[in-house]
Coordinates of C-alpha atoms and ligand atoms in Angstrom, one line a residue:
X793 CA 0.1 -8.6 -31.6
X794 CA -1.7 -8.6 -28.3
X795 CA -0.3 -6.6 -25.4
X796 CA -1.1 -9.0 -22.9
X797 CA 0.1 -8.6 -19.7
X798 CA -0.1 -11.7 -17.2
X799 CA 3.6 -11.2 -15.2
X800 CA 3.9 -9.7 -12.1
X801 CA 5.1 -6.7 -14.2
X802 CA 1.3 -6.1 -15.5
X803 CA -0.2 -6.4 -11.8
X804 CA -1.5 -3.9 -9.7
X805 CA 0.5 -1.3 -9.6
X806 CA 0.1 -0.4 -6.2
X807 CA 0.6 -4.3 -5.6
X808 CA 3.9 -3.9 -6.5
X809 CA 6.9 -4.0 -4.6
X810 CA 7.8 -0.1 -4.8
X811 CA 11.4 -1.1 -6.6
X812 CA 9.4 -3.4 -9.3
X813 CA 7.5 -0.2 -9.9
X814 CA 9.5 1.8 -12.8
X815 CA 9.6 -1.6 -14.8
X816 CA 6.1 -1.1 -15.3
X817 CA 7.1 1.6 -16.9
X818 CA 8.3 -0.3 -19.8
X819 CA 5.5 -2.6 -20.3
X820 CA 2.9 0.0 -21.6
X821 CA 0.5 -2.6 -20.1
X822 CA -2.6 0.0 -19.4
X823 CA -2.7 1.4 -23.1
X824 CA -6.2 0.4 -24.5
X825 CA -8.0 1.6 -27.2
X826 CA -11.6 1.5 -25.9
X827 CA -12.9 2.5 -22.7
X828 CA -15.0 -0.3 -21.2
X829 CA -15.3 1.6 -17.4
X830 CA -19.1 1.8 -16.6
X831 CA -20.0 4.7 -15.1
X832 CA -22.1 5.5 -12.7
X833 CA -25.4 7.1 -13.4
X834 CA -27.4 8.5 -10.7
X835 CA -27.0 11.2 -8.8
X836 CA -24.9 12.8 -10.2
X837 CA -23.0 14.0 -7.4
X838 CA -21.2 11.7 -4.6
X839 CA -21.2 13.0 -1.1
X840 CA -18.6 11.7 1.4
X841 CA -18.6 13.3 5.1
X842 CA -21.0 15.8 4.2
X843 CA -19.9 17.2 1.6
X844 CA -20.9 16.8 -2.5
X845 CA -18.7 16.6 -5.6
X846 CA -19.9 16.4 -8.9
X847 CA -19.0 13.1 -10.4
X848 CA -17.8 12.9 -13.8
X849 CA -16.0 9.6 -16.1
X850 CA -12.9 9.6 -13.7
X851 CA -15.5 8.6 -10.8
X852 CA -14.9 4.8 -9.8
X853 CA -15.4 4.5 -6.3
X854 CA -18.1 2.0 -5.4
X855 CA -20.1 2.5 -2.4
X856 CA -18.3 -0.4 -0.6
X857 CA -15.7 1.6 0.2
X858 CA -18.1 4.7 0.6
X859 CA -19.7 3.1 3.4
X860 CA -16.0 2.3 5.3
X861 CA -14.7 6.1 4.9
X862 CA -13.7 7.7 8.2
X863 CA -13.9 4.3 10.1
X864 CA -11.0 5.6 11.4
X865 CA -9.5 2.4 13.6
X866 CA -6.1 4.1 13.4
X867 CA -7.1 6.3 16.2
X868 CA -10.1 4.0 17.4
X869 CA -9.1 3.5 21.2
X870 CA -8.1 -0.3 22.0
X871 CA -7.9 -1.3 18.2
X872 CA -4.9 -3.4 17.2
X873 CA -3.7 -0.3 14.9
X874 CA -4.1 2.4 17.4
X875 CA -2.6 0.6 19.6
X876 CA 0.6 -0.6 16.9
X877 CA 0.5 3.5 15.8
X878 CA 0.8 4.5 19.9
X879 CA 3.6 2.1 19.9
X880 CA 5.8 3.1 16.6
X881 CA 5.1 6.8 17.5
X882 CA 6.8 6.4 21.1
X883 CA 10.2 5.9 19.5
X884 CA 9.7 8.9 17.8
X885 CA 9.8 11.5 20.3
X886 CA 9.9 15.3 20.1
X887 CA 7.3 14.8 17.0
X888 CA 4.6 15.9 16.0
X889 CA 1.7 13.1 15.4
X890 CA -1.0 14.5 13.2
X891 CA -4.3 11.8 13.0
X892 CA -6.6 13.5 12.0
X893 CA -6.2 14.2 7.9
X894 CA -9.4 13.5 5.9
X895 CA -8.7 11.1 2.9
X896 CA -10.4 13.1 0.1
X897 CA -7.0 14.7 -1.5
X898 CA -6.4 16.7 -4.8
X899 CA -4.7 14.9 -7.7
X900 CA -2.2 17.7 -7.4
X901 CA -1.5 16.5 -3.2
X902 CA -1.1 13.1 -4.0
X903 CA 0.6 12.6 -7.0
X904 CA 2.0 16.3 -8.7
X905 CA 3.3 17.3 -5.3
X906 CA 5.5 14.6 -4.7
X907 CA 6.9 14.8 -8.7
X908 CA 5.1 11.9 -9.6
X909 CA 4.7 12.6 -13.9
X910 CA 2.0 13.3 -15.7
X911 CA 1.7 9.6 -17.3
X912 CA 2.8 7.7 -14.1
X913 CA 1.0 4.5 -13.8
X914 CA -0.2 4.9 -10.2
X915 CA -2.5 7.3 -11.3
X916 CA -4.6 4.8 -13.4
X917 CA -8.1 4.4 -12.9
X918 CA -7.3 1.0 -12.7
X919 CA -5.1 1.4 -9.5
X920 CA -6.5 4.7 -7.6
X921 CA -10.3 5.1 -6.5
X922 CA -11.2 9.0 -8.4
X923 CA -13.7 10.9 -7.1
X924 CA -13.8 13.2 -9.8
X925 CA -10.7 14.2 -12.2
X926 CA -9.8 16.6 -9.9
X927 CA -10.1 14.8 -6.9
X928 CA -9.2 11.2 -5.3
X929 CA -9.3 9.0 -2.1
X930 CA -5.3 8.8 -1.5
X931 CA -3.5 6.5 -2.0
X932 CA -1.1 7.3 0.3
X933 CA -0.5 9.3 3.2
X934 CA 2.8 11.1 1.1
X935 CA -0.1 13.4 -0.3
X936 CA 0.1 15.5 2.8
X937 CA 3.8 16.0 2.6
X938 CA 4.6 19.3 0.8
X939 CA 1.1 20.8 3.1
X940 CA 3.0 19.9 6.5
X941 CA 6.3 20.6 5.6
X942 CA 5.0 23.9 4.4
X943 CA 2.8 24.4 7.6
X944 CA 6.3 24.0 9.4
X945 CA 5.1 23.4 12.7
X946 CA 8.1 20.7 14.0
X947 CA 11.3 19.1 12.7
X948 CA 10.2 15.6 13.3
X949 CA 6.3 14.5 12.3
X950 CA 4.2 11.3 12.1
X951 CA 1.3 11.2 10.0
X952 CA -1.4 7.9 10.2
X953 CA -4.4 7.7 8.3
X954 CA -6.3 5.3 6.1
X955 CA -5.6 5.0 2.9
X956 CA -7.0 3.3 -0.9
X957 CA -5.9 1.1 -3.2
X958 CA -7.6 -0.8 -6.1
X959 CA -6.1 -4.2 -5.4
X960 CA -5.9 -8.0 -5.3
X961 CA -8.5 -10.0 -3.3
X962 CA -6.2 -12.1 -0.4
X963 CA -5.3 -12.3 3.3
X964 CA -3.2 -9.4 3.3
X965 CA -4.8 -7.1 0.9
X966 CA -7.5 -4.4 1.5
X967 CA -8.6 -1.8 -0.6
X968 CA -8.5 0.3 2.2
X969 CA -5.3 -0.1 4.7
X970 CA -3.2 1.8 7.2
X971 CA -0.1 4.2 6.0
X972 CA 2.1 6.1 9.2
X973 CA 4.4 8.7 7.2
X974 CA 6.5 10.0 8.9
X975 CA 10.0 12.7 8.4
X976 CA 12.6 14.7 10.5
X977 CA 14.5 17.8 8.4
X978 CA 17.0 19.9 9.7
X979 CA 17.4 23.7 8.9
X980 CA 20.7 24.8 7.5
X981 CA 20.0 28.4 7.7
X982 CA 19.7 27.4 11.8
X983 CA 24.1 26.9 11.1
X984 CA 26.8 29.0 10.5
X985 CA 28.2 26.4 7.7
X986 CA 26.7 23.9 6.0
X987 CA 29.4 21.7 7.7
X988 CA 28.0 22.9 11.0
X989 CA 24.6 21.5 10.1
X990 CA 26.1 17.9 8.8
X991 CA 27.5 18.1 12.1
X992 CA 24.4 18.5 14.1
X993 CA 22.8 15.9 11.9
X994 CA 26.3 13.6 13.7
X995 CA 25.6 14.7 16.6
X996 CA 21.5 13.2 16.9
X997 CA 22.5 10.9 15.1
X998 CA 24.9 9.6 18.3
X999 CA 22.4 9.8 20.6
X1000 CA 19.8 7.6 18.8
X1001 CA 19.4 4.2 20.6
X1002 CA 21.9 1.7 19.9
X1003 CA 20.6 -2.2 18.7
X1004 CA 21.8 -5.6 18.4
X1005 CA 19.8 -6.4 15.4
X1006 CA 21.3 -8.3 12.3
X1007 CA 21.0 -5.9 9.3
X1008 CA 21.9 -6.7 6.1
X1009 CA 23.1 -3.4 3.6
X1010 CA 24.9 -4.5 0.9
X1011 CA 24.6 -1.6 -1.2
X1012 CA 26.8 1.7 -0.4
X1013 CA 24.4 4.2 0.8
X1014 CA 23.9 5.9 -3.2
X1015 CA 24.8 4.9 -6.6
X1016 CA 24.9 7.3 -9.9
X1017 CA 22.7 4.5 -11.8
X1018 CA 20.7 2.4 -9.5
X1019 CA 20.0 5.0 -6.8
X1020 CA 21.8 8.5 -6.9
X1021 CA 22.1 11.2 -4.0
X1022 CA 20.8 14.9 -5.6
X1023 CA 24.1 16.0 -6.4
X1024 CA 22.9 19.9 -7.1
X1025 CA 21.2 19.8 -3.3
X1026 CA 23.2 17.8 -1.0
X1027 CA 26.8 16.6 -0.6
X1028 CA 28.0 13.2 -0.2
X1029 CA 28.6 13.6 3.8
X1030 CA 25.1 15.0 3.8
X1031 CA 23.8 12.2 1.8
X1032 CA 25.8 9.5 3.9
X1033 CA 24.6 11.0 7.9
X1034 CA 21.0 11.7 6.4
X1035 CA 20.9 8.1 5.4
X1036 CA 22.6 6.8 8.6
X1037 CA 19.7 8.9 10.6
X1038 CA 17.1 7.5 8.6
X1039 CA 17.9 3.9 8.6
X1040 CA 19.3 3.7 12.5
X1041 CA 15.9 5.6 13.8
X1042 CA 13.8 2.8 11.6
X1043 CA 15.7 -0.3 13.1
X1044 CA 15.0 1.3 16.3
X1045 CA 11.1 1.0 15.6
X1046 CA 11.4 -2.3 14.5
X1047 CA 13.4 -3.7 17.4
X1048 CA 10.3 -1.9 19.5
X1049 CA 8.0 -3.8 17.9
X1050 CA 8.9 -7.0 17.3
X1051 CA 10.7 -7.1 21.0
X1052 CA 6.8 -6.3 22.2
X1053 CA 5.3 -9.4 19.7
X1054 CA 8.2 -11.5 21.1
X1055 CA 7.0 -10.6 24.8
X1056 CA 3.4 -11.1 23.9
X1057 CA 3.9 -14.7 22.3
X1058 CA 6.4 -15.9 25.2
X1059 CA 3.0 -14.5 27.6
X1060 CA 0.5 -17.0 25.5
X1061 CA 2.8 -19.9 25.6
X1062 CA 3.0 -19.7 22.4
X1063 CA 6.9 -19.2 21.8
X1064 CA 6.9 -21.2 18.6
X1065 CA 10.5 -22.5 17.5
X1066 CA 9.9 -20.4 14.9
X1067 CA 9.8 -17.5 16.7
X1068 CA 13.4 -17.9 18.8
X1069 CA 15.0 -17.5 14.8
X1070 CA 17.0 -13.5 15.5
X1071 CA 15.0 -11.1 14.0
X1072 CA 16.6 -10.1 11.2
X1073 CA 16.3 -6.4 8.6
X1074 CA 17.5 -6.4 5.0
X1075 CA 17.6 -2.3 2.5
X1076 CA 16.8 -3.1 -0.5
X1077 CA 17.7 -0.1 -2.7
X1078 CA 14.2 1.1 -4.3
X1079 CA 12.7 4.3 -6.2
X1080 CA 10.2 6.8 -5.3
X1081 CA 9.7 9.6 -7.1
X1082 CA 9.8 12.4 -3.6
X1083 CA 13.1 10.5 -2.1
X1084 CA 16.7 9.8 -3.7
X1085 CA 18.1 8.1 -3.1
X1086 CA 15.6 5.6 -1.6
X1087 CA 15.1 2.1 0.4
X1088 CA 12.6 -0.4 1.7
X1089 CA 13.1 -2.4 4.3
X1090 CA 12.2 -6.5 4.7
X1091 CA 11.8 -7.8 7.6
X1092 CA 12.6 -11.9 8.0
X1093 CA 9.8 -13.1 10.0
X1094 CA 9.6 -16.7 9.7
X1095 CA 10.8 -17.7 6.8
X1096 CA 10.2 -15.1 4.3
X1097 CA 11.5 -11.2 3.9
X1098 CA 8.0 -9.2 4.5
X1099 CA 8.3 -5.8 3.3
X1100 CA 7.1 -3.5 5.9
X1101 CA 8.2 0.0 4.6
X1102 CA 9.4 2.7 1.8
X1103 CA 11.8 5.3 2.4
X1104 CA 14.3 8.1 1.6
X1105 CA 16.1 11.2 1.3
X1106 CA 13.6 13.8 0.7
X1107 CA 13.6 15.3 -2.9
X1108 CA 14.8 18.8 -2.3
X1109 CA 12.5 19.9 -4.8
X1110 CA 9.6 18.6 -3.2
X1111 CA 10.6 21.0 -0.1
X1112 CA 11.2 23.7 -2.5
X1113 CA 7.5 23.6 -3.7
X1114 CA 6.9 23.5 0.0
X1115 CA 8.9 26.7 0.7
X1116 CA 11.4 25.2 2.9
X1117 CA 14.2 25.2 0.7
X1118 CA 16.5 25.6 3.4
X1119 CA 15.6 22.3 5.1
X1120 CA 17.4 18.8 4.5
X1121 CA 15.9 15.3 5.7
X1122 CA 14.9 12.1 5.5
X1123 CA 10.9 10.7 5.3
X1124 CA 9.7 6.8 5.4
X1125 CA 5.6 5.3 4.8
X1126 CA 5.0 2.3 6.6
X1127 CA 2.3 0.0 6.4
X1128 CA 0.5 0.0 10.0
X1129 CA -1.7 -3.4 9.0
X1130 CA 1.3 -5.0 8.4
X1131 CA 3.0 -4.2 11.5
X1132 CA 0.1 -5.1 13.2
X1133 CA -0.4 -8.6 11.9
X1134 CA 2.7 -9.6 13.0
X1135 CA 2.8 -7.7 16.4
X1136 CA -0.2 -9.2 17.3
X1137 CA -0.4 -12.6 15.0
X1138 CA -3.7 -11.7 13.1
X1139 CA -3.7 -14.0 10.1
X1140 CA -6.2 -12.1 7.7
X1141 CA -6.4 -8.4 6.9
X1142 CA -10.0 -8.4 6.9
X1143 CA -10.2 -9.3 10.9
X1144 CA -9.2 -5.2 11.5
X1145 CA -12.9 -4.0 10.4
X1146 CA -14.3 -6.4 12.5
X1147 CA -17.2 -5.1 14.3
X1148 CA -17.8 -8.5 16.0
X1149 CA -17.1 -8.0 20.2
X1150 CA -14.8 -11.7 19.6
X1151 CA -12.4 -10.1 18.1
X1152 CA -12.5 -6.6 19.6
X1153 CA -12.7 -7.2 23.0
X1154 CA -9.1 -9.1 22.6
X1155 CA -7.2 -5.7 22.4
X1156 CA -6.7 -3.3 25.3
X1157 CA -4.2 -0.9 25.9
X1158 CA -4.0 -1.0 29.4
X1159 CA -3.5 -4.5 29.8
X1160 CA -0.4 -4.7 27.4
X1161 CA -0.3 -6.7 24.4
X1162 CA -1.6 -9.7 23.6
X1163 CA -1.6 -12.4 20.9
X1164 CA -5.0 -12.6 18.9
X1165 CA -6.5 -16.0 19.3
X1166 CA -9.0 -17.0 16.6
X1167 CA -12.3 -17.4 17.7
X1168 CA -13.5 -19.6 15.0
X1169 CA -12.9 -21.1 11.7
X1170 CA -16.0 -21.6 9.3
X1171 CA -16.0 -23.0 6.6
X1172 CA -14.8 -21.8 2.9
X1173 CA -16.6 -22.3 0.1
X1174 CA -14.5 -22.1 -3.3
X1175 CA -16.9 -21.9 -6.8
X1176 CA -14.5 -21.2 -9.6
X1177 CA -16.0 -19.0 -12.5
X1178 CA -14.5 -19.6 -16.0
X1179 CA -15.3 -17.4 -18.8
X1180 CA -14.0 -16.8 -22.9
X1181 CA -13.0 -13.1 -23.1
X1182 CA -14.7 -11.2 -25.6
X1183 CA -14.0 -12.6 -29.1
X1184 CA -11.0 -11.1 -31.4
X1185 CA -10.3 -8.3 -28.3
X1186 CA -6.9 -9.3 -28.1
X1187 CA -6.3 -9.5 -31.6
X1188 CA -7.7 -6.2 -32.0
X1189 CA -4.7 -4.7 -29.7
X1190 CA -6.9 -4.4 -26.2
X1191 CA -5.4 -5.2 -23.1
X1192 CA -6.1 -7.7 -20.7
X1193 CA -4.7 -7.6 -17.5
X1194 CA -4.8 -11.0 -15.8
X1195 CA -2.8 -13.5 -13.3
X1196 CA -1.0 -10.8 -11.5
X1197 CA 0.9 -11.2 -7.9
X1198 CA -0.4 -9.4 -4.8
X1199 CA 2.8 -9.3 -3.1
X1200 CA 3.8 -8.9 0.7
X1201 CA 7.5 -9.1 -0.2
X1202 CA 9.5 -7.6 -1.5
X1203 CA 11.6 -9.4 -5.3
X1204 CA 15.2 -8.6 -4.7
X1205 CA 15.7 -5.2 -6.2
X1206 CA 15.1 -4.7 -9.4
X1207 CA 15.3 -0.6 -8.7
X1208 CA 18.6 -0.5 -11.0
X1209 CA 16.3 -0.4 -14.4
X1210 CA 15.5 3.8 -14.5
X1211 CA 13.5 3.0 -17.8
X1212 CA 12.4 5.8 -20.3
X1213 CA 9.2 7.7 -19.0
X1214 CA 5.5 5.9 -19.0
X1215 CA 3.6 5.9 -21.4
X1216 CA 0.4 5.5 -19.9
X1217 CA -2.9 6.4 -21.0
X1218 CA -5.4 7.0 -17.9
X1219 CA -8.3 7.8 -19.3
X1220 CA -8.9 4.6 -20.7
X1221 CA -9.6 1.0 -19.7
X1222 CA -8.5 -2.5 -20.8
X1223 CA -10.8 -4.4 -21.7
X1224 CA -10.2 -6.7 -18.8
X1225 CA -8.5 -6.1 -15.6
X1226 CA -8.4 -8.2 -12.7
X1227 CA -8.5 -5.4 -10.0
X1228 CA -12.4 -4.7 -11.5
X1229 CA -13.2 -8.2 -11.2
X1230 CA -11.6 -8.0 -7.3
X1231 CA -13.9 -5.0 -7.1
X1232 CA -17.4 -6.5 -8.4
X1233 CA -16.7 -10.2 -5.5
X1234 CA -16.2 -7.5 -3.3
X1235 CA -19.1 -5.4 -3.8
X1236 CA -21.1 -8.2 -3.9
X1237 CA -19.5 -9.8 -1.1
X1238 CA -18.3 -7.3 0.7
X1239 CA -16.5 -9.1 3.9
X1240 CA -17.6 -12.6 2.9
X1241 CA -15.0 -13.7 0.3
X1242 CA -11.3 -13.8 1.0
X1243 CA -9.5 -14.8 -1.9
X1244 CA -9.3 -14.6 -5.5
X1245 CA -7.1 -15.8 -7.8
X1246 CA -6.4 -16.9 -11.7
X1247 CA -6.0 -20.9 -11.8
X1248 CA -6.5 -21.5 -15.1
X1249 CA -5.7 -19.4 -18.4
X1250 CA -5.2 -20.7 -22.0
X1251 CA -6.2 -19.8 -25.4
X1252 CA -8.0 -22.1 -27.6
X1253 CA -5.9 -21.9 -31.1
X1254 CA -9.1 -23.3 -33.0
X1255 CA -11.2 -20.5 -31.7
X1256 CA -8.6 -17.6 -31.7
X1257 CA -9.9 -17.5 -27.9
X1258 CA -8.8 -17.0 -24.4
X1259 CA -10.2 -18.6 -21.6
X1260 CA -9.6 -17.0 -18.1
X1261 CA -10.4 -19.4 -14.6
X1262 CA -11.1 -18.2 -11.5
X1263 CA -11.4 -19.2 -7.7
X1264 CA -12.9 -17.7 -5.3
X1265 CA -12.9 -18.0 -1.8
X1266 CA -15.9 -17.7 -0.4
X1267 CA -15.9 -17.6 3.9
X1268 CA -17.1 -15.2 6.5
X1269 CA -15.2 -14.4 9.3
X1270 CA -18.1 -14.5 11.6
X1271 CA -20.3 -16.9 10.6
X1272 CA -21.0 -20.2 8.5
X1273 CA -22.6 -19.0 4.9
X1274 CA -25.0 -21.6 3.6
X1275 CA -24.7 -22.8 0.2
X1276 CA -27.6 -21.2 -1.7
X1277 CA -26.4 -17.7 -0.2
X1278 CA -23.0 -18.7 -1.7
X1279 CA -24.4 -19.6 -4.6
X1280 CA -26.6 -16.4 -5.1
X1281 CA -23.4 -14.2 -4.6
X1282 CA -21.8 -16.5 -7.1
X1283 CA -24.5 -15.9 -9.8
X1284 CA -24.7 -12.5 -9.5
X1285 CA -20.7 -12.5 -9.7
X1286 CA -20.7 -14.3 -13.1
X1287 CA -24.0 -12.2 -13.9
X1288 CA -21.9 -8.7 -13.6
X1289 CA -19.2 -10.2 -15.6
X1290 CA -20.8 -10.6 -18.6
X1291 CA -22.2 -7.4 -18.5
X1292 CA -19.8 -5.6 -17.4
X1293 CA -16.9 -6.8 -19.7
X1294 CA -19.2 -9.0 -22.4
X1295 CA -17.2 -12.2 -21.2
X1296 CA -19.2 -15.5 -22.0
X1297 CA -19.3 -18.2 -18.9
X1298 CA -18.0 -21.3 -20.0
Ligands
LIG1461 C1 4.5 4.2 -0.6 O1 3.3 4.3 -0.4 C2 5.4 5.4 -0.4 N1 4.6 6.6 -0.4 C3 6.2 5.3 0.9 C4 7.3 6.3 1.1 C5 7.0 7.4 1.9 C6 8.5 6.2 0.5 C7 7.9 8.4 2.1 C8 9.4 7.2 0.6 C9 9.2 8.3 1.5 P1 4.5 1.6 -0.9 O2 3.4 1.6 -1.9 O3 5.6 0.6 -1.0 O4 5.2 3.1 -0.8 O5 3.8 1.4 0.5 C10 4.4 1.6 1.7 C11 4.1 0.5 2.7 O6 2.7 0.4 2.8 C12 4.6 -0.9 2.2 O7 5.9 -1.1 2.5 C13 3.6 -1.8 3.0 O8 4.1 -1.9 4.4 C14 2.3 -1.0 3.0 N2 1.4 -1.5 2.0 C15 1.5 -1.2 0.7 N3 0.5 -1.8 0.0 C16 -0.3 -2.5 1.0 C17 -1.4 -3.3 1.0 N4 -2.1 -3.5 -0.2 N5 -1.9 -3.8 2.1 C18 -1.2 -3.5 3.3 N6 -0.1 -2.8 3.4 C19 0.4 -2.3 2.2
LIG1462 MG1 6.5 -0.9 -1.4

């Protein structure tokens, strides 16, 4: 039988909802027999700010992505996500805010660190832009977590940088986006009692501000199955005030922020009916492999939960590894871009790396916010590309990986299912996956397309064959494309295709 995956279960893993994640688990959806990956060949080292590594069959990122590396528009004065960062971190007081973190990381730092095992899906080549096999863009800003807390230079620190993911094609995905991590610990060997230090945590925890936000948190605060506290680290009132802490300082950021967007919309005269609907916050109990138990919160924003952030109790064993054994806590990674888009009302994820003065000269921290108006609208241009996948691939037990969903909600939670263990071959390829086919538009069209999406998939039971449709989106931002430039991208699309994955156009 063919291991075909084509749910929302075989997508991008990093496209996944974080509690959909250890379903994936089950689906053994990346095992292929052959490696199709093309490497590439010359020279045979790649050098990113200055420096060289040697490249070897792990390396898969394409000089797109190359040529955005330390953009750095998180700290970028009067862009939208400096300015969104400057606003989450003022509710954070009494941190530390590092910025600064280069995005070259160890395998170890950003998955081995943070207990992440050995076969874990994220660390597919499918999912995560390698360097080398030693070395990777992150693809999150949690690698740095076990380094700071082992630097142990404050209780409370924020951490933004940019960060990669091998992803869908659409409005509010970016293989390069925005992470802020962020965590507080307290240091029971600073009390007399462990009771003294629950106490303490009490204590902050009284003076945080207080809200009149609607929250929605069905689910008691741990559960032995679908999300359990470390019962050989931490007691249940541990646990429980941790988890109040956590959850009460996050509300407070997001009452901050959307408080601001309200202000900035009433300001335009654009206070949309929409708009006057309460803000609203939903946990939704989810799994991480460096927290437990673990949430992420949604946020209703009309009409539809948006999922804006991951969070936890800090796996004592991760601050073991970072020497602090004696610290307990709580740690979150939001999504800055998302924040962002709503603060502000940017409709499209690609706007941020904007270098055109339209949308730049919009933003400026002095003069408070304000909502983004669109400048202009050009044209899209859709060509669809349809194609037969290689013949008898399927039947010979390769993977094709095909129609998944890049999401920007959360599914309710489906964190409950702790499968058995992944088994996940990464060093090799399936013989199709959509995330490479993402990746060749975009090298070819860099900025200029901004969707893609299976619209047609069948197999033809004549010819033992399956036939994959796509459309893309075709539109620039900044200008109207004419149709033979379209068209030329379009070819050379279809062209790589074939010989990339030996697919014939239909
Ligand atoms: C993580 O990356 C965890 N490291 C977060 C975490 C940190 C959990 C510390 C516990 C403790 P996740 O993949 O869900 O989780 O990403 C976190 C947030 O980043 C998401 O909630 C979302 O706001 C944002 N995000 C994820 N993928 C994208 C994307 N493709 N485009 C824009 N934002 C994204
Ligand atoms: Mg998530």
């Amino acid at each position: 039988m063919a291991r075909v995956a084509r749910s929302s279960i075989g997508a991008s893993f990093w496209a996944l909802p974080s509690a959909l994640r250890p379903l994936l688990r089950s689906a053994s959806a990346v095992r292929v027999a052959r490696c199709t990956y093309s490497q590439e060949v010359s020279p045979p080292q790649l050098t990113i700010a200055d420096q060289d590594y040697p490249k070897d069959s792990w390396t898969n990122v394409p000089a797109s992505i190359l040529s955005q590396y330390g953009r750095s528009l998180h700290t970028e004065p009067n862009h939208p996500l400096s300015i969104t960062r400057k606003l989450i971190e003022s509710r954070f007081q009494n941190f530390r805010h590092h910025n600064d973190l280069p995005g070259v990381v160890t395998v170890h730092q950003n998955f081995d660190s943070l207990g992440f095992t050995p076969d874990h899906p994220g660390r597919n080549r499918t999912d995560t832009y390698y360097i080398n096999k030693d070395t990777l863009l992150r693809t999150h800003t949690s690698a740095h977590e076990v380094d700071i807390f082992h630097a142990n230079t404050s209780d409370g620190w924020t951490l933004s940088a940019d960060v990669y993911r091998r992803d869908a094609v659409d409005r509010s995905h970016y293989p390069i986006f925005h992470q802020m991590e962020g965590a507080l610990t307290w240091d029971r060997s600073q009390y007399a009692t462990p009771g003294a230090c629950t106490e303490a945590i009490r204590q902050s925890f009284n003076h945080l501000p207080k809200h009149d936000l609607v929250v929605e948190d069905p689910n008691p605060t741990f559960h032995p199955e679908r999300n359990p506290r470390q019962e050989s680290h931490h007691s249940a009132a541990e646990t429980e005030i941790i988890a109040a802490h956590l959850k009460r300082s996050l509300e407070d950021m997001v009452v901050t922020i959307f408080t601001a967007a309200d202000k900035a919309l009433a300001a335009s005269g654009q206070n949309a009916a929409e708009s006057k609907e309460p803000l609203k916050v939903r946990w939704v109990e989810a799994f991480f492999p460096h927290t437990s138990p673990s949430w992420e919160m949604e946020v209703w924003w009309r009409g539809t939960w948006l999922e804006v952030l991951g969070c936890g109790v800090i796996q004592q064993d991760l601050l073991i590894r970072a020497e602090q054994p004696n610290r307990i806590g709580w740690a979150f990674g939001l999504g800055l871009e998302r924040l962002a888009m709503l603060l502000f009302g940017i409709p499209d994820i690609r706007l941020f790396w904007s270098r055109d003065a339209r949308f730049l000269r919009q933003f400026d921290e002095e003069k408070g916010l304000r909502r983004f108006m669109p400048y202009s609208k050009h044209p899209a241009a859709p060509r669809d590309v349809a194609f037969w996948l290689p013949r008898g691939a399927e039947a010979e037990g390769e993977t094709v990986i095909a129609g998944t969903e890049a999401s920007t909600s959360s599914a309710p939670n489906a964190a409950g299912g702790r499968l058995a263990e992944p088994s996940v071959d990464t060093s090799t390829h399936p013989i199709f996956h959509e995330n490479d086919l993402m990746e060749i538009v975009r090298n070819i069209a860099g900025d200029g397309v901004e969707d893609v999406r299976l619209i047609d998939d069948f197999v033809h039971k004549k010819k033992g064959r399956r036939s994959l449709c796509y459309r893309i989106e075709y539109r620039s931002l900044e200008r109207t494309m004419t149709a033979e430039e379209v068209n030329g991208m379009h070819e050379k699309v279809c062209r790589e295709l074939v010989e990339k994955f030996g697919v014939e156009i239909r």
